[in-house]
Every structure is written in structure tokens, then in C-alpha cells.
Amino acid sequence: MKPRPRTAPASLALLAVLAAGGLAACGDDDAGTGSAAESTSTPSQDSPEDTSADDGSQEVSTDQVRLRLPEGWESLEAQEALADGEDGALAAIAERLGVPPAQLEATLQDVDLVAVADGGAQGGVLTNVNVLHQPGELPAEQQLAQQLEQFADTTGDVATVDSPVGDVLRADYQLDINGTPGQFEVLLAQVGADVVTITVTSADAADAAEVADLVVSSLEEA
């Protein structure tokens, strides 16, 4: 991975920093242990459906896609999980990115799923997956690489990989979150007239890659 200059934030940056920065505040940084259920809100009736399996994974779904995550992860109502609380997390993130808080709030409306790991925050980063869909066409590999270069501290290669839903663009990058280098895997898939973006966040690159592998192998149209 090679260093990249930080420039104007793109929509991918908004989603990634919202999820990582906002959810890190919900985790147990002091102990580094405990379950996500203890540190986050209870899913609402509108939370995406999940079903467990015997292979140590569970299926979660949105209106666009179905995918599998490790068993024990908790699916949350996205707007509730990422909402601005008393600590002003949303406003702080907006200030760091140099965008109006209203722009971040609008981005939240497109987030379909937030799922968090059951191990609590590690090093200030809570392992999580978020899913977003927007109308459009899947970008070329070079276009995605250019978007990542706009905000990531370091980036890896962009590749097209096979999945049950068809071609998926996959890339990894690193972004500093409150002094901790967050590790990200981003997956883009074309589902009908929408591009579905799935972002995996972890403090550990191998952990993020393992979760992304599971998502890619199980990703199907809903």
C-alpha cells in the first residue's frame, strides 16, 4: 500500500468515517471486551432480518441484497445507530471532513444496514459492516481507485471479483480514526438500477479481509 494525499471527501469517505467514527463511540474502549449488544442500542422492528446457520455465520438482508456475516454480530437500525447523540459525534465528524452536518444526515438516509461485531471496540475501532445503495452504474476500477485516493491515507489495488450476485469491485484502504489507523474493505455490486456499497471496518486488516471474503462469497440479490 502506498501513501495518498488527503483531498476533498467523497461519498465513500462520508460513509466510512460515519460508520467507524460514530460506532467507535458506542464500543467499550477501556475494557476492549464485551458484546456489541451491551454497547449499542437494541435493534428496532425495522432492522434488517438475520438468520443463523450451522457454519458459524448468519444471513442478513436489505431490500437489495442478502449476505452472510459471522454469527453473533448484531444488526442495527442504521439511522438510530449512527444518529448524533449527546456527545455531538455527527457534528464532530462533519467538522473533521469539512462538510455541513446536514450533508452527513442526508447520507444516513441511504444507509440500509449497520452490523457490529460482538467483541467490543479494539483500539478505538468497533468492527462493523455497513451497506448503502444508490441509483447508478458500477464504476470502472480506475474510477473507484480515484475516489479512494481523494480521502484515504493509504490504498491498495482495486480488483473485480466474482460473487453469486455477479462482478464485485473490491478494494482495501486505511484511514486514521481518532488516532487509530482504521482498516477498510469496500465492495461495490450492481443490483438492478442500484449500486450497492458494502464497507467493512476493523482495527485489523486481516480481520477486515476475512469478513469481506465471507460477504463476497455469500452476496446475492434479495
Short mmCIF file of C-alpha atoms in Angstrom, two decimals:
data_model
loop_
_atom_site.label_atom_id
_atom_site.label_comp_id
_atom_site.label_asym_id
_atom_site.label_seq_id
_atom_site.Cartn_x
_atom_site.Cartn_y
_atom_site.Cartn_z
CA MET A 1 0.00 0.00 0.00
CA LYS A 2 1.28 3.46 -0.80
CA PRO A 3 0.57 6.83 0.84
CA ARG A 4 -2.06 9.05 -0.76
CA PRO A 5 -2.64 12.78 -0.24
CA ARG A 6 -5.90 13.72 1.54
CA THR A 7 -8.15 15.93 -0.61
CA ALA A 8 -11.85 16.74 -0.71
CA PRO A 9 -14.02 14.00 0.83
CA ALA A 10 -16.15 11.83 -1.44
CA SER A 11 -19.36 9.99 -0.63
CA LEU A 12 -17.35 6.89 0.24
CA ALA A 13 -15.43 8.87 2.85
CA LEU A 14 -18.63 10.15 4.43
CA LEU A 15 -19.98 6.64 4.80
CA ALA A 16 -16.74 5.13 6.06
CA VAL A 17 -15.99 7.79 8.65
CA LEU A 18 -19.60 7.95 9.81
CA ALA A 19 -19.67 4.24 10.48
CA ALA A 20 -16.23 3.95 12.04
CA GLY A 21 -16.24 7.20 13.97
CA GLY A 22 -19.84 7.06 15.08
CA LEU A 23 -19.86 3.42 16.12
CA ALA A 24 -16.47 3.57 17.82
CA ALA A 25 -18.05 5.85 20.39
CA CYS A 26 -20.53 3.07 21.19
CA GLY A 27 -17.82 0.47 21.89
CA ASP A 28 -16.04 -0.41 25.12
CA ASP A 29 -12.61 1.13 24.60
CA ASP A 30 -11.44 0.72 28.18
CA ALA A 31 -12.01 -2.98 28.55
CA GLY A 32 -11.74 -3.94 24.89
CA THR A 33 -14.17 -6.76 25.64
CA GLY A 34 -17.89 -7.34 25.98
CA SER A 35 -20.63 -7.73 23.44
CA ALA A 36 -21.93 -5.27 20.92
CA ALA A 37 -25.36 -5.79 22.40
CA GLU A 38 -24.09 -4.27 25.64
CA SER A 39 -22.62 -1.21 23.97
CA THR A 40 -25.16 -0.36 21.27
CA SER A 41 -28.88 0.19 21.02
CA THR A 42 -31.39 -2.63 20.64
CA PRO A 43 -32.47 -3.28 17.02
CA SER A 44 -35.85 -1.83 16.13
CA GLN A 45 -38.62 -3.67 14.33
CA ASP A 46 -37.38 -2.18 11.07
CA SER A 47 -33.86 -3.61 11.46
CA PRO A 48 -32.72 -5.89 8.60
CA GLU A 49 -33.66 -9.53 9.07
CA ASP A 50 -30.97 -12.02 10.09
CA THR A 51 -30.92 -15.82 10.21
CA SER A 52 -28.26 -18.07 11.74
CA ALA A 53 -26.65 -21.14 10.17
CA ASP A 54 -24.61 -24.12 11.36
CA ASP A 55 -21.41 -22.89 9.69
CA GLY A 56 -20.81 -20.10 12.22
CA SER A 57 -22.37 -17.42 10.05
CA GLN A 58 -25.71 -15.68 9.85
CA GLU A 59 -27.63 -14.19 6.95
CA VAL A 60 -28.63 -10.53 6.99
CA SER A 61 -30.57 -8.76 4.30
CA THR A 62 -31.66 -5.42 2.93
CA ASP A 63 -34.18 -4.68 0.20
CA GLN A 64 -31.41 -5.10 -2.38
CA VAL A 65 -29.10 -7.88 -1.16
CA ARG A 66 -28.60 -10.85 1.14
CA LEU A 67 -25.20 -11.59 2.66
CA ARG A 68 -23.62 -13.55 5.47
CA LEU A 69 -21.73 -12.23 8.50
CA PRO A 70 -20.11 -14.01 11.45
CA GLU A 71 -22.58 -15.40 13.95
CA GLY A 72 -23.02 -13.18 16.98
CA TRP A 73 -22.91 -9.91 15.06
CA GLU A 74 -25.83 -7.57 15.76
CA SER A 75 -27.82 -5.77 13.08
CA LEU A 76 -28.91 -2.26 13.99
CA GLU A 77 -31.30 0.29 12.57
CA ALA A 78 -28.85 2.43 10.60
CA GLN A 79 -30.25 5.86 11.37
CA GLU A 80 -30.53 5.01 15.06
CA ALA A 81 -27.02 3.54 15.27
CA LEU A 82 -25.36 6.49 13.55
CA ALA A 83 -27.54 9.28 14.90
CA ASP A 84 -25.96 12.26 16.62
CA GLY A 85 -26.07 11.79 20.38
CA GLU A 86 -25.29 13.98 23.34
CA ASP A 87 -21.58 13.80 22.59
CA GLY A 88 -22.07 15.56 19.25
CA ALA A 89 -20.37 12.78 17.27
CA LEU A 90 -22.05 13.67 13.98
CA ALA A 91 -21.12 17.34 14.25
CA ALA A 92 -17.53 16.44 15.15
CA ILE A 93 -17.21 14.16 12.13
CA ALA A 94 -18.68 16.83 9.87
CA GLU A 95 -16.16 19.36 11.15
CA ARG A 96 -13.27 16.97 10.55
CA LEU A 97 -14.41 16.33 6.97
CA GLY A 98 -15.18 20.00 6.34
CA VAL A 99 -18.80 19.42 5.30
CA PRO A 100 -22.12 20.63 6.78
CA PRO A 101 -23.71 18.24 9.32
CA ALA A 102 -26.86 18.29 7.18
CA GLN A 103 -24.88 16.63 4.37
CA LEU A 104 -23.94 13.75 6.66
CA GLU A 105 -27.53 13.46 7.89
CA ALA A 106 -28.67 13.16 4.27
CA THR A 107 -26.12 10.38 3.71
CA LEU A 108 -27.63 8.45 6.62
CA GLN A 109 -30.92 8.21 4.75
CA ASP A 110 -29.23 5.94 2.19
CA VAL A 111 -27.68 3.55 4.74
CA ASP A 112 -29.60 0.28 4.73
CA LEU A 113 -27.71 -1.79 7.29
CA VAL A 114 -25.22 -1.42 10.11
CA ALA A 115 -23.99 -4.64 11.74
CA VAL A 116 -21.44 -4.72 14.56
CA ALA A 117 -19.15 -7.45 15.85
CA ASP A 118 -19.69 -8.92 19.30
CA GLY A 119 -16.19 -8.30 20.66
CA GLY A 120 -16.43 -4.62 21.55
CA ALA A 121 -14.19 -1.84 20.24
CA GLN A 122 -10.48 -2.54 19.83
CA GLY A 123 -8.06 0.36 19.75
CA GLY A 124 -10.94 2.79 19.33
CA VAL A 125 -12.46 0.99 16.32
CA LEU A 126 -15.54 -1.22 16.52
CA THR A 127 -15.51 -3.90 13.80
CA ASN A 128 -18.60 -3.35 11.69
CA VAL A 129 -20.21 -3.63 8.26
CA ASN A 130 -22.48 -1.09 6.66
CA VAL A 131 -24.49 -1.33 3.45
CA LEU A 132 -25.69 1.55 1.29
CA HIS A 133 -27.44 1.68 -2.07
CA GLN A 134 -27.66 4.50 -4.58
CA PRO A 135 -29.04 4.68 -8.13
CA GLY A 136 -26.33 4.41 -10.76
CA GLU A 137 -23.94 2.21 -12.67
CA LEU A 138 -20.97 0.29 -11.30
CA PRO A 139 -17.84 2.43 -11.85
CA ALA A 140 -14.73 1.22 -13.61
CA GLU A 141 -11.84 0.02 -11.45
CA GLN A 142 -9.88 3.19 -12.20
CA GLN A 143 -12.82 5.39 -11.19
CA LEU A 144 -13.14 3.66 -7.83
CA ALA A 145 -9.40 3.95 -7.29
CA GLN A 146 -9.58 7.68 -7.94
CA GLN A 147 -12.45 8.07 -5.46
CA LEU A 148 -10.47 6.28 -2.77
CA GLU A 149 -7.42 8.43 -3.46
CA GLN A 150 -9.48 11.51 -2.60
CA PHE A 151 -9.62 10.71 1.09
CA ALA A 152 -7.79 7.53 2.13
CA ASP A 153 -4.44 7.71 3.91
CA THR A 154 -3.25 4.62 2.04
CA THR A 155 -4.91 2.48 -0.62
CA GLY A 156 -4.49 -0.98 -2.08
CA ASP A 157 -5.36 -2.27 -5.51
CA VAL A 158 -8.89 -2.29 -6.91
CA ALA A 159 -9.94 -5.65 -8.35
CA THR A 160 -13.03 -7.19 -9.91
CA VAL A 161 -14.02 -10.42 -8.14
CA ASP A 162 -16.76 -12.99 -8.73
CA SER A 163 -19.70 -13.39 -6.39
CA PRO A 164 -23.15 -15.03 -6.55
CA VAL A 165 -24.60 -11.61 -7.44
CA GLY A 166 -22.10 -11.11 -10.28
CA ASP A 167 -18.99 -8.94 -10.59
CA VAL A 168 -17.99 -7.06 -7.44
CA LEU A 169 -15.40 -4.29 -7.24
CA ARG A 170 -13.18 -4.80 -4.20
CA ALA A 171 -10.57 -2.52 -2.67
CA ASP A 172 -8.86 -2.00 0.67
CA TYR A 173 -7.67 1.21 2.26
CA GLN A 174 -6.56 2.75 5.52
CA LEU A 175 -7.98 5.84 7.20
CA ASP A 176 -6.99 7.36 10.53
CA ILE A 177 -9.87 7.35 13.05
CA ASN A 178 -9.24 9.29 16.25
CA GLY A 179 -5.54 8.46 16.10
CA THR A 180 -6.12 4.79 15.20
CA PRO A 181 -5.45 3.50 11.66
CA GLY A 182 -8.80 2.00 10.68
CA GLN A 183 -8.64 -0.80 8.13
CA PHE A 184 -11.33 -0.85 5.45
CA GLU A 185 -12.55 -3.22 2.74
CA VAL A 186 -15.07 -1.77 0.30
CA LEU A 187 -17.23 -3.83 -2.06
CA LEU A 188 -19.40 -2.44 -4.87
CA ALA A 189 -22.03 -4.50 -6.70
CA GLN A 190 -24.60 -3.71 -9.38
CA VAL A 191 -28.09 -4.80 -8.29
CA GLY A 192 -30.76 -3.76 -10.76
CA ALA A 193 -30.59 0.00 -11.22
CA ASP A 194 -28.63 0.49 -7.97
CA VAL A 195 -25.01 0.29 -6.90
CA VAL A 196 -24.76 -1.38 -3.51
CA THR A 197 -21.73 -0.35 -1.45
CA ILE A 198 -20.61 -2.56 1.43
CA THR A 199 -17.91 -1.25 3.76
CA VAL A 200 -16.11 -3.45 6.30
CA THR A 201 -14.24 -1.65 9.08
CA SER A 202 -11.81 -3.10 11.62
CA ALA A 203 -8.69 -2.19 13.56
CA ASP A 204 -7.03 -5.21 11.92
CA ALA A 205 -6.54 -5.55 8.15
CA ALA A 206 -6.66 -9.36 8.20
CA ASP A 207 -9.92 -9.27 10.17
CA ALA A 208 -11.49 -6.84 7.68
CA ALA A 209 -10.35 -9.01 4.76
CA GLU A 210 -11.78 -12.17 6.33
CA VAL A 211 -15.20 -10.58 6.79
CA ALA A 212 -15.08 -9.20 3.24
CA ASP A 213 -14.28 -12.70 1.94
CA LEU A 214 -17.41 -14.03 3.67
CA VAL A 215 -19.54 -11.22 2.26
CA VAL A 216 -18.27 -11.72 -1.30
CA SER A 217 -18.85 -15.48 -1.22
CA SER A 218 -22.43 -15.09 0.04
CA LEU A 219 -23.65 -11.90 -1.67
CA GLU A 220 -26.93 -12.45 -3.50
CA GLU A 221 -29.76 -10.31 -4.79
CA ALA A 222 -32.65 -10.11 -2.32
#
